[in-house]
Coordinates of C-alpha atoms in Angstrom, one line a residue:
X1 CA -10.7 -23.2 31.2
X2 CA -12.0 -20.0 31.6
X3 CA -9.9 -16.8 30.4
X4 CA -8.6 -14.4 32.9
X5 CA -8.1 -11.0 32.2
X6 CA -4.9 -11.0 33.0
X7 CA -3.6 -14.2 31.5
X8 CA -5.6 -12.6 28.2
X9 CA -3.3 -9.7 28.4
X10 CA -0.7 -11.4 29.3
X11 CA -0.9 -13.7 25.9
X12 CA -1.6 -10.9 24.0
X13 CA 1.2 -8.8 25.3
X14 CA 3.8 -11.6 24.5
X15 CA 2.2 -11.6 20.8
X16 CA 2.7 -8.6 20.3
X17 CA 5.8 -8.4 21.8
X18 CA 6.9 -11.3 19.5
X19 CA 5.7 -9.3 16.2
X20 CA 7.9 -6.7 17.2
X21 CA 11.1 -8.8 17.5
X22 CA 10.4 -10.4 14.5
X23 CA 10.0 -7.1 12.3
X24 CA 13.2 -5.9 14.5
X25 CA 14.9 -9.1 12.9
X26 CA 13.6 -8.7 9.5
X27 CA 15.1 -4.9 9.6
X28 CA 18.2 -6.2 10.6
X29 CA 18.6 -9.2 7.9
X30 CA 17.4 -6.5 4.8
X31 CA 20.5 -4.4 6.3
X32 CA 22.9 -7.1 6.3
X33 CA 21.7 -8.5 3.3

């Protein structure tokens, strides 16, 4: 299947998206911790 450029975006968008959250968590652990 093909790429689109969209759905490559898209994918890559959620990525990053996901790295953020997970540093955002990571933040918020050390603080609790």
């Amino acid at each position: 299947m093909p790429f689109t450029a969209k759905g490559l975006f898209g994918v890559n968008a959620v990525a990053t998206n996901h790295d953020f959250l997970l540093k955002l968590k990571m933040d918020l652990d050390l603080k609790v911790m």
